[in-house]
Amino acid sequence: MTSSPAGRDAPPADAGLLAPGWTGSPAAAATGDGAYLRALLDAEAALTRAQAALGLAPAEAATAVTGAARSGAFDVRSLAERARGGGNPVIPLVADLTEAVGATHGPYVHRGATSQDILDTATMLVAARTLDLVLADLAGTESALAGLAAAHRDTAMPGRTLTQHAVPTTFGLKAAGWRSLVLDARDRLAVVRAGLPAQLGGAGGTLAAFTVFAPVTGGGTPGAPVDTHALVAAYARELGLREPELPWHTLRTPIADLAGALAFAAGALGKVAVDVLTLARTEIAEVAEGSGGGSSAMPHKANPVRSTLIAAAARRAPQLAATLYTAMAAEDERPAGAWHAEWEPLRDLLRLVGGAARDARELTRGLRVDADAMRRHLGLTHGLIVSERLAAELAPVLGRARAKDLLTRTAARVHAEGRPLADLLAEEPDLKDLDLADLTDPARYTGSATDLTDRALERR
């Protein structure tokens, strides 16, 4: 079989063939080329409407530009190819939109703006629309984890440190911890979402071009100074974005804040995923995904695919955020390369987190918990999992040094003989009055896990 020539019957460039983590997610649609084109056109149309609201453009121009700014009327592939000429897609889009509006009102397209104004604003629109979807999925994940935490608030299981059994804990506390991280991610993303600003600065961030426009309608006085503050405010209102204090063309706080919150969200969801991956191992099997994925070679496999994809996103996100942080060192009033370096990593980051949030919602809603397996595993060390408790309980009876020596020797015997710790301690005459069965019951040594779970669940 021979391969077809490049380009023949080729799928869309961003179909996501190698990105199952975000393919098909709501975020995929919200960040695709079509979504970016929609946002660019929305930014252009909003600018003309804002100018019309202040009498700087005819109302008919605002209507004409808004009507022409239909994404289906523009060729994304052509725009992408022509973007190479000027280094960004706004330049060819403005030419096409101006032509679509027509000679009468075409001069009011992009009037006073620069490419970065439109692309940055469109990026904020894409981010806002994507974050709304992510926040909805995080809400679903939080709800599912709250249910798991409440249902298993008393389900004892081994706590593991450095891969080994440490002390008992509860699955309820673990799920409550996962939920706490998800809520932390939600809070950070919600703050960033509320603060996403429009961008309007003109060629060098001074709004200079806007100050020379004479009013064309209403009661404006020809030659009167243009209130650029009012223009920026009107522009932000048209878009549903925050009004910025200053043009932020080289003050990249909005991008850095967005990057940080997205990377945090990926890591928070990654914590849930890697815990599930560990607990879902065949030899542990304390949890299982609701519907595991198959294998191309092994029919028996039910792989924890959702967790795997979330973990992959968590590993990629920090590097993408790092690229966005480096773009903060943006020279002059428009940098050569720093701004351009943001576009793809930010979209990738939005997609990754959007896909991970989608998968986390599915994962937590379908997660199966095997409480019996957790209980069995508490007994794998024949009682040694409560050695911390015994050290504290026996010190007043035997003295601290003797208690430690006894437990050290007895632990060695447990490992060598495979006998329960309680049986071996029962051979010690000085311990005959103690309820060793109770003292060595792992389910009776979960500390404040239940109270901590209940306290965590009070958070809304």
Coordinates of C-alpha atoms in Angstrom, one line a residue:
M1 CA 0.0 0.0 0.0
T2 CA 1.4 3.4 -1.0
S3 CA 0.9 6.6 0.8
S4 CA -1.1 9.3 -0.9
P5 CA 0.5 12.6 -1.9
A6 CA 0.7 15.2 0.8
G7 CA -2.5 17.2 1.1
R8 CA -4.7 14.7 -0.8
D9 CA -7.7 13.8 1.3
A10 CA -5.9 15.2 4.3
P11 CA -7.8 15.6 7.6
P12 CA -8.0 19.0 9.3
A13 CA -4.7 20.1 10.7
D14 CA -5.9 20.2 14.3
A15 CA -8.1 17.0 14.2
G16 CA -6.2 15.7 17.2
L17 CA -5.1 12.4 15.9
L18 CA -2.2 12.2 18.4
A19 CA -4.1 14.0 21.2
P20 CA -6.8 11.7 22.6
G21 CA -6.6 13.7 25.9
W22 CA -8.4 16.7 24.3
T23 CA -10.0 15.4 21.1
G24 CA -13.7 15.5 21.2
S25 CA -13.8 17.6 24.4
P26 CA -15.8 20.8 24.7
A27 CA -12.5 22.6 24.9
A28 CA -11.4 21.2 21.6
A29 CA -14.2 22.9 19.8
A30 CA -13.7 26.1 21.8
T31 CA -10.0 26.4 20.9
G32 CA -10.0 25.2 17.3
D33 CA -9.1 27.3 14.3
G34 CA -12.8 28.0 13.7
A35 CA -13.2 29.2 17.3
Y36 CA -10.2 31.5 17.0
L37 CA -11.6 32.9 13.7
R38 CA -14.9 33.5 15.5
A39 CA -13.1 35.4 18.3
L40 CA -11.1 37.5 15.9
L41 CA -14.2 38.6 14.1
D42 CA -16.0 39.2 17.4
A43 CA -13.1 41.5 18.4
E44 CA -13.2 43.4 15.1
A45 CA -17.0 43.8 15.2
A46 CA -17.0 44.9 18.9
L47 CA -14.4 47.6 18.1
T48 CA -16.6 49.2 15.4
R49 CA -19.7 49.0 17.7
A50 CA -17.8 50.6 20.6
Q51 CA -16.7 53.4 18.3
A52 CA -20.2 53.8 17.0
A53 CA -21.5 54.0 20.6
L54 CA -19.2 57.1 21.1
G55 CA -20.1 58.7 17.9
L56 CA -16.8 57.8 16.3
A57 CA -18.4 55.6 13.6
P58 CA -21.8 55.6 12.0
A59 CA -24.3 53.1 13.5
E60 CA -24.7 51.7 10.0
A61 CA -21.0 50.9 10.0
A62 CA -21.3 48.9 13.2
T63 CA -24.3 47.0 11.7
A64 CA -22.4 46.4 8.5
V65 CA -19.2 45.1 10.2
T66 CA -21.1 42.9 12.6
G67 CA -23.2 41.5 9.8
A68 CA -20.2 40.7 7.7
A69 CA -18.2 39.2 10.6
R70 CA -19.6 35.7 10.1
S71 CA -16.9 33.1 10.5
G72 CA -18.4 30.8 7.8
A73 CA -17.8 33.5 5.2
F74 CA -14.0 33.3 5.6
D75 CA -11.5 30.7 4.5
V76 CA -9.4 29.6 7.6
R77 CA -6.8 27.8 5.5
S78 CA -6.3 30.8 3.2
L79 CA -6.0 33.1 6.2
A80 CA -3.4 30.8 7.8
E81 CA -1.3 30.6 4.6
R82 CA -1.4 34.4 4.0
A83 CA -0.6 35.0 7.7
R84 CA 3.0 34.2 6.8
G85 CA 3.3 37.4 4.9
G86 CA 2.9 39.6 8.0
G87 CA 3.5 37.1 10.7
N88 CA 0.0 37.0 12.1
P89 CA -3.5 36.1 10.9
V90 CA -5.1 39.5 11.6
I91 CA -3.6 41.2 8.6
P92 CA -5.2 39.1 6.0
L93 CA -8.4 38.9 8.0
V94 CA -8.7 42.7 8.1
A95 CA -8.3 42.8 4.3
D96 CA -11.0 40.1 3.8
L97 CA -13.4 41.7 6.3
T98 CA -13.0 45.1 4.8
E99 CA -13.8 43.7 1.4
A100 CA -16.8 41.9 2.8
V101 CA -18.2 45.0 4.5
G102 CA -17.9 47.0 1.2
A103 CA -16.6 50.4 0.2
T104 CA -19.1 52.5 2.2
H105 CA -18.3 51.2 5.6
G106 CA -15.1 49.3 5.0
P107 CA -12.9 52.2 6.3
Y108 CA -14.4 51.6 9.8
V109 CA -13.0 48.0 10.0
H110 CA -10.1 47.8 12.4
R111 CA -10.0 51.6 12.6
G112 CA -7.2 52.8 14.9
A113 CA -6.3 49.3 16.1
T114 CA -3.2 47.1 15.5
S115 CA -3.0 43.4 14.9
Q116 CA -2.0 42.7 18.5
D117 CA -5.1 44.4 19.9
I118 CA -7.3 42.1 17.9
L119 CA -5.3 38.9 18.4
D120 CA -4.8 39.4 22.2
T121 CA -8.5 40.3 22.6
A122 CA -9.5 37.2 20.6
T123 CA -7.2 35.1 22.8
M124 CA -9.0 36.4 25.9
L125 CA -12.3 35.5 24.3
V126 CA -11.2 32.0 23.5
A127 CA -9.8 31.6 27.0
A128 CA -13.0 32.9 28.6
R129 CA -15.2 30.6 26.5
T130 CA -12.9 27.6 27.2
L131 CA -12.6 28.3 31.0
D132 CA -16.4 28.4 31.2
L133 CA -16.4 24.8 29.9
V134 CA -13.5 23.8 32.2
L135 CA -15.2 25.2 35.3
A136 CA -18.4 23.3 34.5
D137 CA -16.4 20.1 34.3
L138 CA -14.5 20.8 37.5
A139 CA -17.9 21.4 39.2
G140 CA -19.0 17.9 38.0
T141 CA -15.7 16.4 39.3
E142 CA -16.0 18.2 42.6
S143 CA -19.5 16.9 43.1
A144 CA -18.5 13.3 42.3
L145 CA -15.6 13.5 44.7
A146 CA -17.8 14.9 47.4
G147 CA -20.0 11.8 47.0
L148 CA -17.1 9.5 47.2
A149 CA -15.7 11.2 50.3
A150 CA -19.0 11.1 52.1
A151 CA -19.7 7.4 51.2
H152 CA -16.2 6.3 52.3
R153 CA -15.6 8.6 55.2
D154 CA -15.0 5.5 57.4
T155 CA -13.5 3.1 54.8
A156 CA -10.1 2.3 56.1
M157 CA -7.2 1.6 53.7
P158 CA -3.4 1.6 53.9
G159 CA -1.7 4.9 53.8
R160 CA 1.4 4.7 51.6
T161 CA 4.6 6.7 51.9
L162 CA 7.6 6.2 49.6
T163 CA 5.5 3.4 48.0
Q164 CA 5.3 1.4 51.2
H165 CA 2.5 0.9 53.8
A166 CA 2.8 3.6 56.5
V167 CA -0.2 4.1 58.7
P168 CA -3.9 3.5 58.1
T169 CA -6.0 6.2 56.5
T170 CA -9.5 6.3 54.9
F171 CA -10.5 6.5 51.3
G172 CA -12.9 9.2 52.3
L173 CA -10.0 11.4 53.4
K174 CA -8.2 10.7 50.2
A175 CA -11.2 11.6 48.1
A176 CA -11.7 14.7 50.2
G177 CA -8.1 15.7 49.5
W178 CA -8.6 15.3 45.8
R179 CA -11.7 17.4 46.0
S180 CA -9.8 20.1 47.9
L181 CA -7.3 20.3 45.0
V182 CA -10.1 20.5 42.5
L183 CA -11.7 23.3 44.4
D184 CA -8.4 25.1 44.6
A185 CA -8.1 24.8 40.8
R186 CA -11.6 26.1 40.4
D187 CA -11.0 29.1 42.6
R188 CA -7.8 30.1 40.7
L189 CA -9.4 29.6 37.3
A190 CA -12.5 31.5 38.4
V191 CA -10.5 34.5 39.5
V192 CA -8.5 34.5 36.2
R193 CA -11.7 34.1 34.2
A194 CA -13.3 37.1 35.9
G195 CA -10.2 39.2 35.2
L196 CA -9.6 38.4 31.5
P197 CA -9.2 41.9 29.9
A198 CA -9.8 43.3 26.5
Q199 CA -6.7 44.7 24.8
L200 CA -6.7 48.1 23.0
G201 CA -3.6 50.2 22.6
G202 CA -3.0 51.0 19.0
A203 CA 0.3 50.8 17.2
G204 CA 2.5 51.5 20.2
G205 CA 0.1 51.3 23.2
T206 CA -0.7 55.0 23.3
L207 CA -4.1 54.8 21.7
A208 CA -2.8 57.7 19.5
A209 CA -4.8 56.9 16.4
F210 CA -8.1 56.9 18.2
T211 CA -7.5 60.5 19.4
V212 CA -7.6 61.9 15.9
F213 CA -11.0 60.6 14.9
A214 CA -13.6 63.3 14.6
P215 CA -17.1 62.4 15.8
V216 CA -19.3 61.4 12.9
T217 CA -22.7 61.1 14.6
G218 CA -24.5 62.4 17.7
G219 CA -23.8 65.5 19.5
G220 CA -20.0 65.3 19.4
T221 CA -18.1 68.5 18.6
P222 CA -15.7 68.3 15.7
G223 CA -12.2 68.6 16.9
A224 CA -13.1 67.8 20.5
P225 CA -10.6 65.3 22.2
V226 CA -11.7 61.7 22.0
D227 CA -12.2 60.0 25.4
T228 CA -10.1 57.0 24.8
H229 CA -10.9 55.7 28.3
A230 CA -14.5 55.6 27.4
L231 CA -13.7 53.9 24.2
V232 CA -11.7 51.1 25.9
A233 CA -14.5 50.7 28.5
A234 CA -17.1 50.4 25.7
Y235 CA -14.9 47.9 23.8
A236 CA -14.6 45.7 26.9
R237 CA -18.3 45.9 27.6
E238 CA -19.1 44.8 24.0
L239 CA -16.9 41.8 24.5
G240 CA -17.9 40.9 28.1
L241 CA -14.3 41.2 29.1
R242 CA -12.7 43.3 31.9
E243 CA -11.6 46.8 31.1
P244 CA -7.8 47.0 31.5
E245 CA -6.1 49.7 33.4
L246 CA -3.4 50.1 30.7
P247 CA -2.8 48.5 27.3
W248 CA -1.0 45.3 28.1
H249 CA 0.7 44.6 24.8
T250 CA 4.0 44.2 26.6
L251 CA 2.7 43.8 30.2
R252 CA 1.8 40.1 30.0
T253 CA 0.2 39.6 33.4
P254 CA -3.0 38.3 31.9
I255 CA -1.2 35.6 30.0
A256 CA 1.1 34.7 32.9
D257 CA -1.9 34.5 35.3
L258 CA -3.8 32.3 32.9
A259 CA -0.8 30.0 32.4
G260 CA -0.3 29.6 36.1
A261 CA -3.9 28.8 36.8
L262 CA -4.1 26.3 34.0
A263 CA -0.9 24.6 35.0
F264 CA -2.1 24.4 38.6
A265 CA -5.4 22.8 37.4
A266 CA -3.5 20.2 35.3
G267 CA -1.4 19.3 38.4
A268 CA -4.4 19.1 40.7
L269 CA -6.2 16.7 38.3
G270 CA -2.9 14.9 37.8
K271 CA -2.8 14.1 41.5
V272 CA -6.1 12.4 41.3
A273 CA -5.0 10.5 38.2
V274 CA -1.7 9.2 39.5
D275 CA -3.3 8.0 42.8
V276 CA -6.0 6.1 40.7
L277 CA -3.2 4.7 38.5
T278 CA -1.5 3.3 41.6
L279 CA -4.6 2.0 43.3
A280 CA -5.9 0.4 40.1
R281 CA -2.8 -1.8 39.6
T282 CA -3.7 -5.4 39.2
E283 CA -2.0 -6.4 42.4
I284 CA -3.7 -3.6 44.4
A285 CA -7.1 -3.2 42.7
E286 CA -8.5 -1.0 45.4
V287 CA -10.2 1.2 42.8
A288 CA -11.0 0.8 39.1
E289 CA -12.2 3.1 36.4
G290 CA -15.8 2.7 35.5
S291 CA -15.0 1.6 31.9
G292 CA -11.4 0.8 31.2
G293 CA -9.8 0.9 27.8
G294 CA -8.8 -2.0 25.8
S295 CA -5.5 -3.3 24.3
S296 CA -4.6 -4.0 20.7
A297 CA -2.8 -7.2 21.8
M298 CA -4.2 -8.4 25.2
P299 CA -7.9 -9.0 25.3
H300 CA -8.1 -9.2 29.1
K301 CA -6.8 -5.6 29.6
A302 CA -9.1 -2.9 31.1
N303 CA -6.6 -0.1 31.1
P304 CA -7.2 3.1 33.3
V305 CA -7.2 5.3 30.2
R306 CA -8.9 8.3 31.7
S307 CA -6.3 8.5 34.4
T308 CA -3.5 7.9 31.9
L309 CA -4.6 10.9 29.7
I310 CA -5.0 13.2 32.7
A311 CA -1.5 12.2 34.0
A312 CA -0.1 12.9 30.5
A313 CA -1.7 16.4 30.5
A314 CA -0.3 17.1 34.0
R315 CA 3.2 16.3 32.8
R316 CA 3.0 18.5 29.7
A317 CA 1.3 21.6 31.3
P318 CA 4.2 23.0 33.3
Q319 CA 6.5 23.2 30.3
L320 CA 3.8 25.0 28.3
A321 CA 3.3 27.4 31.1
A322 CA 7.0 28.0 31.3
T323 CA 7.1 29.1 27.7
L324 CA 4.3 31.6 28.5
Y325 CA 6.2 32.9 31.5
T326 CA 9.3 33.5 29.4
A327 CA 7.3 35.7 27.1
M328 CA 6.9 38.2 29.9
A329 CA 10.4 39.5 29.0
A330 CA 8.9 41.4 26.1
E331 CA 11.1 44.2 24.7
D332 CA 10.0 47.5 23.4
E333 CA 6.3 48.2 22.6
R334 CA 6.0 45.0 20.6
P335 CA 8.5 42.2 20.8
A336 CA 9.9 40.2 17.9
G337 CA 9.1 36.7 18.8
A338 CA 8.0 36.8 22.5
W339 CA 4.4 37.6 21.6
H340 CA 4.4 35.1 18.8
A341 CA 5.8 32.4 21.0
E342 CA 2.7 32.6 23.2
W343 CA 0.0 31.6 20.7
E344 CA 0.5 27.8 20.3
P345 CA 1.5 27.0 23.9
L346 CA -1.5 28.8 25.3
R347 CA -3.9 27.0 23.0
D348 CA -2.2 23.7 23.8
L349 CA -2.5 24.5 27.5
L350 CA -6.2 25.4 27.2
R351 CA -6.8 22.2 25.3
L352 CA -4.9 20.0 27.7
V353 CA -6.7 21.3 30.7
G354 CA -10.0 21.2 29.0
G355 CA -9.5 17.6 28.0
A356 CA -8.2 16.7 31.5
A357 CA -11.2 18.3 33.1
R358 CA -13.5 16.4 30.8
D359 CA -11.7 13.1 31.6
A360 CA -11.7 13.9 35.3
R361 CA -15.4 14.3 35.4
E362 CA -15.9 11.0 33.6
L363 CA -13.3 9.3 35.8
T364 CA -14.7 10.4 39.2
R365 CA -18.3 9.7 38.2
G366 CA -17.5 6.2 37.3
L367 CA -14.8 5.3 39.8
R368 CA -15.4 1.9 41.5
V369 CA -14.1 1.5 45.0
D370 CA -13.3 -1.9 46.5
A371 CA -13.5 -1.5 50.3
D372 CA -13.0 -5.2 50.9
A373 CA -9.7 -5.1 49.0
M374 CA -8.6 -2.1 51.1
R375 CA -9.5 -4.0 54.3
R376 CA -7.5 -7.1 53.1
H377 CA -4.5 -5.0 52.3
L378 CA -4.5 -3.5 55.8
G379 CA -3.5 -7.0 57.0
L380 CA -0.7 -7.5 54.6
T381 CA 1.9 -6.5 57.2
H382 CA 0.3 -8.7 59.9
G383 CA -0.4 -5.7 62.1
L384 CA 2.9 -3.8 61.6
I385 CA 0.9 -0.9 59.9
V386 CA 0.0 0.2 63.4
S387 CA 3.5 0.1 64.9
E388 CA 3.4 3.8 65.4
R389 CA 0.3 3.5 67.7
L390 CA 1.9 0.6 69.6
A391 CA 5.1 2.6 70.2
A392 CA 3.0 5.3 71.9
E393 CA 0.7 2.8 73.7
L394 CA 3.5 0.6 75.1
A395 CA 5.9 3.4 76.2
P396 CA 3.9 4.1 79.4
V397 CA 3.8 0.3 80.2
L398 CA 7.4 -0.7 79.4
G399 CA 9.3 2.5 79.1
R400 CA 10.1 4.2 75.8
A401 CA 13.5 2.5 75.2
R402 CA 12.2 -1.0 76.1
A403 CA 9.0 -0.6 74.0
K404 CA 11.0 0.4 71.0
D405 CA 13.4 -2.5 71.4
L406 CA 10.5 -4.9 71.8
L407 CA 8.7 -3.6 68.7
T408 CA 11.9 -3.8 66.7
R409 CA 12.5 -7.4 67.6
T410 CA 8.9 -8.4 67.2
A411 CA 8.7 -6.7 63.8
A412 CA 11.7 -8.8 62.7
R413 CA 9.9 -11.9 63.9
V414 CA 6.7 -10.9 62.0
H415 CA 8.7 -10.7 58.8
A416 CA 10.5 -13.9 59.4
E417 CA 7.7 -16.1 60.7
G418 CA 4.7 -14.5 59.0
R419 CA 2.7 -14.5 62.3
P420 CA 0.4 -11.7 63.4
L421 CA 1.9 -9.0 65.5
A422 CA -0.8 -9.3 68.1
D423 CA 0.0 -13.0 68.6
L424 CA 3.7 -12.4 69.1
L425 CA 3.1 -9.5 71.5
A426 CA 0.7 -11.7 73.5
E427 CA 3.7 -13.8 74.5
E428 CA 5.1 -10.9 76.5
P429 CA 3.9 -11.2 80.2
D430 CA 4.0 -7.5 80.8
L431 CA 1.3 -7.0 78.1
K432 CA -1.2 -9.5 79.2
D433 CA -3.6 -6.9 80.5
L434 CA -3.7 -5.0 77.2
D435 CA -6.4 -5.6 74.5
L436 CA -3.9 -6.4 71.8
A437 CA -6.5 -7.3 69.2
D438 CA -7.9 -3.8 69.5
L439 CA -4.5 -2.1 69.6
T440 CA -3.4 -3.9 66.4
D441 CA -6.7 -3.4 64.5
P442 CA -5.8 -1.0 61.6
A443 CA -9.4 0.3 61.3
R444 CA -9.1 1.6 64.9
Y445 CA -6.1 3.7 64.1
T446 CA -7.2 6.2 61.4
G447 CA -6.7 9.2 63.7
S448 CA -8.9 12.2 62.8
A449 CA -9.5 11.1 59.2
T450 CA -13.3 11.1 59.6
D451 CA -13.4 14.5 61.2
L452 CA -11.0 15.9 58.6
T453 CA -13.2 14.5 55.8
D454 CA -16.3 16.1 57.3
R455 CA -14.5 19.4 57.7
A456 CA -13.3 19.3 54.1
L457 CA -16.8 18.6 52.9
E458 CA -18.0 21.8 54.5
R459 CA -16.2 23.8 51.8
R460 CA -18.4 24.8 49.0

